[in-house]
């Protein structure tokens, strides 16, 4: 009897703490506490910025340093592509409208090798194609039913419903994510699509013994230092290495590469685009906390929650801000501002409160001050636009109806935005 009551007591305690945790999550606008975000055009020493030069030479590098040291972590060294192996080039993909290329980028250091599989579809109608570059969640073969796409051998999360067994993909999952990748439409609009499986760069698990991180360990090191990169920065690093390759591919216009990502991969796309100015355009699809959404609003996913659910995504320093968002020296609008003057698109979904649509909108709006300083339009909306009514200046934004996902509707807007800025 005594034992039963102890179990009951423990159960009660656990449910209570789970409930308390959930109650920390705000999903009602009226419960958002008062908060302040730093003014992007005020320096950390308090001085106001009035010139393009001070933004570019002083503020931007200082902001970049804070995001690097406190949030995403720095890349500890340099590692270039050691070898490019082209597996195939076909001029007869997608009913003859596209060239399909598959190649691997190898990275070698001492006894370690990492292979990143790149899948490309390029429109045959264009000599040097502008492209969308994006990481995918489940392997290149999941983005289309095309039977020629090679299967990744990297670790994947088990999911028997699509045949991911023993952490490996199988034929069954071919095309299972094709709804998020309207390849035909992209090609028809005159763009290429370049994609890599994010797990080729770093498997998405709290384990720093695999993926790219160990390539840089010194001595007995087994995980990155507290100011060194987590997985988001690793995926971003991978996107830049694909860019290194694209600069050598004469079928691609490397001056017109739009880097895009959904959700955690939207965080990676933003971080890649902020750091690597070779990306001509940056697109964040519902990237939420640690992506486009303001952290200090603490609406939806919080810093504490993301760091406990995904302890490997950011650098360890970011954990200092668990439940202490007010102490963050920056907020995410300053990350967006780092992308200026390049076109930036931020997208939200109405049912995706976890990613804080309003926080994503406000972030884009506050970043506009820098675009305006640089003589550009920024975001052409003072108030949050209505559902399914995109706005497009040099910053674009939409909130579409529906759930957290990368959809055909989202792609239609990105193509329009690219037509406006990349063509
Ligand atoms: C969620 C996470 C979000 C977002 C999302 C995703 O579980 O809380 O930050 O990144 O995953 O990547 O699908």
Coordinates of C-alpha atoms and ligand atoms in Angstrom, one line a residue:
X1 CA 0.0 0.0 0.0
X2 CA 2.8 2.3 1.0
X3 CA 4.6 1.5 -2.2
X4 CA 1.5 2.3 -4.3
X5 CA 1.1 5.7 -2.7
X6 CA 4.8 6.4 -3.4
X7 CA 4.3 5.6 -7.0
X8 CA 1.2 7.6 -7.1
X9 CA 3.0 10.5 -5.5
X10 CA 5.8 10.3 -8.1
X11 CA 3.4 10.1 -10.9
X12 CA 1.6 13.2 -9.6
X13 CA 4.9 15.0 -9.3
X14 CA 6.0 14.2 -12.8
X15 CA 2.6 15.2 -14.3
X16 CA 2.7 18.4 -12.4
X17 CA 6.1 19.3 -13.7
X18 CA 5.2 18.4 -17.2
X19 CA 2.1 20.6 -16.9
X20 CA 4.2 23.5 -15.5
X21 CA 6.5 23.1 -18.4
X22 CA 3.6 23.3 -20.9
X23 CA 2.2 26.3 -19.1
X24 CA 5.4 28.1 -19.8
X25 CA 4.6 28.1 -23.5
X26 CA 2.5 31.1 -24.5
X27 CA 0.1 30.7 -27.4
X28 CA -2.3 33.5 -26.5
X29 CA -1.3 37.0 -27.7
X30 CA -2.8 38.6 -24.7
X31 CA -0.3 36.7 -22.4
X32 CA 2.8 38.0 -24.1
X33 CA 4.7 39.9 -21.4
X34 CA 6.2 43.3 -21.9
X35 CA 9.5 42.9 -23.7
X36 CA 12.1 45.1 -25.5
X37 CA 14.1 44.2 -28.6
X38 CA 17.4 46.0 -29.2
X39 CA 17.2 48.7 -31.9
X40 CA 19.2 47.3 -34.8
X41 CA 20.5 50.8 -35.6
X42 CA 21.9 51.5 -32.1
X43 CA 25.4 50.3 -31.4
X44 CA 26.2 48.2 -28.4
X45 CA 27.9 51.3 -27.0
X46 CA 24.7 53.2 -27.3
X47 CA 25.5 55.3 -30.3
X48 CA 23.0 55.8 -33.1
X49 CA 23.9 54.6 -36.5
X50 CA 23.2 57.1 -39.3
X51 CA 25.5 55.9 -42.1
X52 CA 25.8 52.9 -44.3
X53 CA 29.5 52.8 -43.5
X54 CA 29.0 52.4 -39.8
X55 CA 26.4 49.7 -40.3
X56 CA 28.7 47.8 -42.7
X57 CA 32.0 48.3 -40.9
X58 CA 31.0 48.3 -37.3
X59 CA 27.5 47.2 -36.4
X60 CA 27.1 44.3 -38.8
X61 CA 30.4 42.6 -37.7
X62 CA 29.5 43.2 -34.0
X63 CA 26.1 41.6 -34.5
X64 CA 27.6 38.7 -36.4
X65 CA 30.1 38.1 -33.5
X66 CA 27.3 38.0 -30.9
X67 CA 25.2 35.5 -32.9
X68 CA 28.3 33.4 -33.5
X69 CA 29.5 33.4 -29.9
X70 CA 26.2 33.2 -28.1
X71 CA 23.8 31.4 -30.3
X72 CA 24.9 29.3 -33.3
X73 CA 28.6 28.8 -32.4
X74 CA 31.7 29.3 -34.5
X75 CA 33.1 27.0 -37.1
X76 CA 36.4 25.9 -35.6
X77 CA 38.4 25.8 -38.8
X78 CA 38.4 25.5 -42.5
X79 CA 37.8 22.4 -44.6
X80 CA 37.5 22.5 -48.3
X81 CA 36.0 20.0 -50.7
X82 CA 38.7 17.3 -51.3
X83 CA 36.9 15.6 -54.2
X84 CA 33.8 16.0 -56.4
X85 CA 32.6 12.7 -57.8
X86 CA 29.9 13.0 -60.5
X87 CA 27.7 10.0 -60.5
X88 CA 25.5 10.9 -63.4
X89 CA 24.3 13.6 -65.7
X90 CA 21.1 13.1 -67.6
X91 CA 19.6 15.4 -70.2
X92 CA 16.4 13.6 -70.1
X93 CA 14.9 14.2 -66.7
X94 CA 11.4 15.3 -66.0
X95 CA 10.1 14.4 -69.5
X96 CA 13.1 16.0 -71.2
X97 CA 12.7 19.4 -69.7
X98 CA 15.6 19.2 -67.2
X99 CA 19.1 18.1 -66.7
X100 CA 19.5 15.9 -63.6
X101 CA 23.0 15.8 -62.0
X102 CA 24.0 13.8 -59.1
X103 CA 27.4 14.2 -57.4
X104 CA 29.1 13.7 -54.1
X105 CA 31.2 16.2 -52.3
X106 CA 33.9 14.5 -50.3
X107 CA 35.6 16.1 -47.3
X108 CA 38.7 14.3 -46.0
X109 CA 40.8 15.0 -43.0
X110 CA 43.2 12.4 -41.5
X111 CA 41.3 9.1 -41.4
X112 CA 37.9 10.7 -41.7
X113 CA 35.7 11.2 -44.8
X114 CA 32.3 12.8 -45.1
X115 CA 30.2 12.4 -48.3
X116 CA 27.5 14.9 -49.1
X117 CA 25.2 13.8 -51.9
X118 CA 24.0 16.7 -54.1
X119 CA 21.0 16.3 -56.4
X120 CA 20.4 19.0 -59.0
X121 CA 17.7 19.6 -61.5
X122 CA 18.5 22.3 -64.0
X123 CA 16.1 23.8 -66.7
X124 CA 17.2 23.0 -70.2
X125 CA 15.7 26.3 -71.3
X126 CA 18.4 28.3 -69.6
X127 CA 22.1 28.2 -70.3
X128 CA 23.2 29.2 -66.8
X129 CA 20.4 28.7 -64.4
X130 CA 19.5 30.7 -61.2
X131 CA 18.9 28.1 -58.6
X132 CA 17.1 27.4 -55.3
X133 CA 19.5 25.6 -52.9
X134 CA 17.9 23.8 -49.9
X135 CA 18.6 21.1 -47.5
X136 CA 16.0 18.3 -47.3
X137 CA 14.9 16.4 -44.2
X138 CA 14.7 12.8 -45.4
X139 CA 17.1 12.1 -48.2
X140 CA 17.3 13.4 -51.8
X141 CA 15.2 10.4 -53.1
X142 CA 12.2 11.6 -51.0
X143 CA 11.8 14.9 -52.9
X144 CA 10.6 13.3 -56.2
X145 CA 9.4 9.9 -57.5
X146 CA 12.2 10.0 -60.0
X147 CA 13.6 6.4 -59.7
X148 CA 17.1 7.5 -60.7
X149 CA 17.7 9.4 -57.5
X150 CA 20.4 7.7 -55.4
X151 CA 19.6 6.7 -51.9
X152 CA 21.6 8.1 -49.0
X153 CA 23.5 5.8 -46.8
X154 CA 23.6 8.3 -43.9
X155 CA 21.8 7.8 -40.6
X156 CA 18.1 8.6 -40.7
X157 CA 15.6 8.6 -37.8
X158 CA 13.6 5.4 -37.9
X159 CA 10.1 5.7 -39.4
X160 CA 8.6 2.3 -40.4
X161 CA 5.7 4.2 -42.1
X162 CA 8.0 5.2 -44.9
X163 CA 10.4 2.2 -44.6
X164 CA 13.2 3.9 -42.6
X165 CA 14.5 0.9 -40.7
X166 CA 17.7 0.3 -38.8
X167 CA 18.4 4.0 -39.4
X168 CA 18.7 3.5 -43.1
X169 CA 16.4 4.6 -45.9
X170 CA 14.8 2.1 -48.3
X171 CA 13.1 2.2 -51.7
X172 CA 9.7 2.6 -50.0
X173 CA 10.3 6.2 -49.1
X174 CA 11.0 7.4 -52.7
X175 CA 9.0 10.5 -53.4
X176 CA 7.3 10.5 -49.9
X177 CA 8.0 14.3 -49.6
X178 CA 7.4 15.3 -53.2
X179 CA 4.4 17.5 -52.1
X180 CA 7.0 19.9 -50.6
X181 CA 9.2 20.0 -53.7
X182 CA 7.3 21.1 -56.9
X183 CA 10.3 20.4 -59.1
X184 CA 8.4 20.6 -62.4
X185 CA 7.0 24.0 -61.5
X186 CA 10.4 25.3 -60.5
X187 CA 12.0 24.1 -63.8
X188 CA 9.1 25.5 -65.8
X189 CA 9.7 28.9 -64.2
X190 CA 13.3 28.8 -65.3
X191 CA 15.0 27.9 -62.0
X192 CA 17.1 25.0 -61.0
X193 CA 16.8 23.1 -57.7
X194 CA 19.8 21.9 -55.8
X195 CA 19.3 19.8 -52.7
X196 CA 21.2 17.8 -50.1
X197 CA 20.1 15.6 -47.2
X198 CA 21.0 17.5 -44.0
X199 CA 21.9 14.2 -42.3
X200 CA 24.8 13.8 -44.8
X201 CA 26.3 16.9 -43.2
X202 CA 25.4 16.2 -39.6
X203 CA 22.8 13.6 -38.4
X204 CA 20.1 15.3 -36.4
X205 CA 20.7 13.8 -33.0
X206 CA 22.4 14.8 -29.8
X207 CA 25.7 13.1 -30.7
X208 CA 28.8 14.9 -31.6
X209 CA 30.8 11.8 -32.6
X210 CA 29.4 11.8 -36.1
X211 CA 28.9 14.2 -39.0
X212 CA 31.2 17.1 -39.6
X213 CA 32.0 18.2 -36.0
X214 CA 34.7 15.6 -35.2
X215 CA 36.8 16.7 -38.1
X216 CA 37.9 19.6 -36.1
X217 CA 38.5 18.1 -32.7
X218 CA 41.9 18.5 -31.1
X219 CA 43.5 16.1 -28.6
X220 CA 40.8 14.3 -26.6
X221 CA 38.0 16.6 -27.5
X222 CA 34.7 14.8 -28.0
X223 CA 32.3 17.7 -28.5
X224 CA 32.5 21.3 -29.6
X225 CA 33.5 24.0 -27.1
X226 CA 30.8 26.2 -25.6
X227 CA 31.2 28.8 -28.2
X228 CA 31.6 26.4 -31.1
X229 CA 29.0 25.2 -33.6
X230 CA 26.0 23.1 -33.0
X231 CA 24.1 21.3 -35.8
X232 CA 22.3 24.3 -37.2
X233 CA 25.7 26.0 -37.9
X234 CA 26.9 22.7 -39.3
X235 CA 24.0 22.5 -41.8
X236 CA 24.7 26.1 -42.7
X237 CA 28.4 25.3 -43.2
X238 CA 27.3 22.5 -45.6
X239 CA 25.2 24.9 -47.6
X240 CA 28.2 27.1 -48.1
X241 CA 30.3 24.1 -49.2
X242 CA 27.6 23.3 -51.8
X243 CA 27.9 27.0 -52.9
X244 CA 31.7 26.4 -53.3
X245 CA 30.8 23.6 -55.7
X246 CA 28.1 25.7 -57.5
X247 CA 30.7 28.3 -58.3
X248 CA 32.6 25.8 -60.4
X249 CA 29.5 24.5 -62.2
X250 CA 29.1 26.3 -65.5
X251 CA 25.5 25.3 -65.9
X252 CA 24.6 27.3 -62.8
X253 CA 24.6 31.1 -62.3
X254 CA 26.3 31.2 -59.0
X255 CA 25.5 34.9 -58.6
X256 CA 21.8 33.9 -58.5
X257 CA 21.6 31.3 -55.8
X258 CA 18.6 31.6 -53.4
X259 CA 19.2 29.6 -50.2
X260 CA 16.0 28.3 -48.7
X261 CA 15.0 26.1 -45.8
X262 CA 11.9 25.0 -43.8
X263 CA 11.7 25.0 -40.1
X264 CA 15.1 23.8 -38.5
X265 CA 16.5 24.0 -42.0
X266 CA 15.1 27.5 -42.3
X267 CA 17.2 28.4 -39.2
X268 CA 20.2 26.9 -41.1
X269 CA 19.4 28.8 -44.3
X270 CA 19.2 32.1 -42.4
X271 CA 22.5 31.5 -40.7
X272 CA 24.1 30.4 -44.0
X273 CA 22.7 33.5 -45.8
X274 CA 23.7 35.9 -43.0
X275 CA 27.3 34.7 -43.0
X276 CA 27.9 33.9 -46.6
X277 CA 27.2 36.9 -48.9
X278 CA 27.5 34.8 -52.0
X279 CA 23.9 33.8 -51.5
X280 CA 21.9 36.3 -53.5
X281 CA 18.6 35.7 -51.8
X282 CA 17.5 34.0 -48.5
X283 CA 14.2 32.4 -47.8
X284 CA 13.0 31.3 -44.4
X285 CA 10.0 29.0 -44.4
X286 CA 8.5 28.9 -40.9
X287 CA 11.9 28.9 -39.2
X288 CA 10.5 30.0 -35.8
X289 CA 12.6 30.0 -32.6
X290 CA 16.3 30.4 -33.3
X291 CA 15.3 31.3 -36.9
X292 CA 13.2 34.3 -38.0
X293 CA 11.0 34.6 -34.8
X294 CA 11.9 37.1 -32.1
X295 CA 13.1 35.3 -29.0
X296 CA 12.2 38.0 -26.5
X297 CA 8.5 37.8 -27.2
X298 CA 8.6 34.3 -25.7
X299 CA 5.6 33.3 -27.8
X300 CA 5.4 29.6 -28.8
X301 CA 8.7 27.7 -28.6
X302 CA 11.1 29.3 -26.2
X303 CA 14.9 29.3 -25.8
X304 CA 14.6 27.0 -22.9
X305 CA 12.3 24.6 -24.7
X306 CA 14.4 24.4 -27.9
X307 CA 17.6 23.9 -25.9
X308 CA 16.1 21.0 -23.9
X309 CA 14.4 19.3 -26.9
X310 CA 17.3 19.8 -29.2
X311 CA 20.4 20.3 -27.0
X312 CA 22.7 19.8 -30.1
X313 CA 21.2 22.5 -32.4
X314 CA 22.9 25.6 -31.0
X315 CA 26.2 26.3 -29.2
X316 CA 26.3 25.5 -25.4
X317 CA 26.5 29.3 -24.7
X318 CA 22.9 29.7 -25.9
X319 CA 21.7 27.7 -22.9
X320 CA 22.7 30.6 -20.7
X321 CA 19.6 32.3 -22.0
X322 CA 17.1 29.5 -21.0
X323 CA 14.2 31.4 -19.4
X324 CA 16.4 34.5 -19.6
X325 CA 15.6 35.8 -23.1
X326 CA 15.8 39.4 -21.8
X327 CA 19.5 39.0 -21.3
X328 CA 20.2 38.1 -24.9
X329 CA 22.3 40.9 -26.4
X330 CA 20.6 40.5 -29.8
X331 CA 17.3 39.3 -31.2
X332 CA 16.5 37.6 -34.4
X333 CA 15.6 40.7 -36.4
X334 CA 19.3 41.5 -36.2
X335 CA 20.1 38.2 -37.9
X336 CA 17.6 39.1 -40.7
X337 CA 19.2 42.6 -41.0
X338 CA 22.6 40.9 -41.6
X339 CA 21.1 39.7 -44.9
X340 CA 20.6 43.3 -46.2
X341 CA 20.9 44.5 -48.9
X342 CA 20.1 41.1 -50.4
X343 CA 16.4 40.1 -50.8
X344 CA 15.0 38.2 -47.9
X345 CA 11.6 36.3 -47.7
X346 CA 10.1 35.3 -44.4
X347 CA 7.1 33.0 -44.4
X348 CA 4.7 31.8 -41.7
X349 CA 1.7 29.6 -41.4
X350 CA -1.5 30.6 -39.6
X351 CA -1.8 27.3 -37.6
X352 CA 1.9 27.2 -36.8
X353 CA 1.8 29.1 -33.5
X354 CA 4.8 27.1 -32.2
X355 CA 6.9 29.1 -34.7
X356 CA 5.3 32.4 -33.7
X357 CA 4.0 33.9 -37.0
X358 CA 3.7 37.4 -35.5
X359 CA 7.2 37.2 -34.0
X360 CA 8.5 36.3 -37.5
X361 CA 6.6 39.2 -39.1
X362 CA 7.9 41.7 -36.5
X363 CA 11.4 40.5 -36.9
X364 CA 11.1 41.1 -40.7
X365 CA 9.6 44.5 -40.0
X366 CA 12.3 45.6 -37.5
X367 CA 15.1 44.4 -39.9
X368 CA 13.6 46.8 -42.5
X369 CA 15.4 49.8 -40.8
X370 CA 18.7 48.5 -42.2
X371 CA 17.3 48.0 -45.7
X372 CA 16.0 51.5 -45.6
X373 CA 19.4 52.9 -44.4
X374 CA 20.8 51.2 -47.5
X375 CA 18.3 52.9 -49.7
X376 CA 16.0 49.9 -50.2
X377 CA 12.4 49.3 -49.5
X378 CA 12.5 46.7 -46.8
X379 CA 9.1 45.2 -45.9
X380 CA 6.2 47.0 -47.5
X381 CA 3.8 46.5 -44.5
X382 CA 3.5 48.2 -41.2
X383 CA 0.8 45.8 -39.9
X384 CA 0.8 42.1 -40.3
X385 CA -0.7 41.2 -43.6
X386 CA -3.9 39.1 -43.8
X387 CA -3.7 35.3 -44.4
X388 CA -2.7 34.5 -48.0
X389 CA -1.9 38.1 -48.9
X390 CA 1.9 38.2 -49.5
X391 CA 3.8 41.4 -49.5
X392 CA 7.0 41.8 -51.5
X393 CA 9.6 44.6 -51.2
X394 CA 13.2 43.8 -50.8
X395 CA 11.9 41.9 -47.8
X396 CA 8.9 39.7 -48.6
X397 CA 6.5 38.1 -46.1
X398 CA 3.4 36.0 -46.1
X399 CA 1.3 34.1 -43.6
X400 CA -0.6 31.3 -45.4
X401 CA -3.5 29.3 -44.1
X402 CA -2.7 25.9 -42.8
X403 CA -0.1 24.0 -40.8
X404 CA 3.7 23.9 -40.4
X405 CA 4.9 22.7 -43.8
X406 CA 6.6 23.7 -47.0
X407 CA 3.9 23.8 -49.6
X408 CA 3.2 24.5 -53.2
X409 CA 1.7 27.9 -52.2
X410 CA 5.0 28.8 -50.4
X411 CA 7.0 27.9 -53.5
X412 CA 4.7 30.0 -55.8
X413 CA 5.5 33.0 -53.7
X414 CA 9.3 32.3 -53.7
X415 CA 9.2 31.9 -57.5
X416 CA 7.4 35.3 -57.8
X417 CA 9.9 36.9 -55.4
X418 CA 12.9 35.4 -57.3
X419 CA 11.3 36.6 -60.6
X420 CA 11.3 40.1 -59.1
X421 CA 14.8 40.1 -57.7
X422 CA 16.9 37.5 -59.5
X423 CA 15.9 37.7 -63.1
Ligands
LIG1 C1 10.2 21.4 -33.9 C2 11.1 22.5 -33.3 C3 11.0 23.7 -34.2 C4 11.2 23.4 -35.7 C5 10.6 22.1 -36.1 C6 11.1 21.5 -37.3 O1 10.0 20.3 -33.1 O2 10.6 22.7 -32.0 O3 12.0 24.6 -33.7 O4 12.5 23.5 -36.0 O5 10.8 21.1 -35.1 O6 12.3 21.6 -37.7 O7 10.3 20.8 -38.0

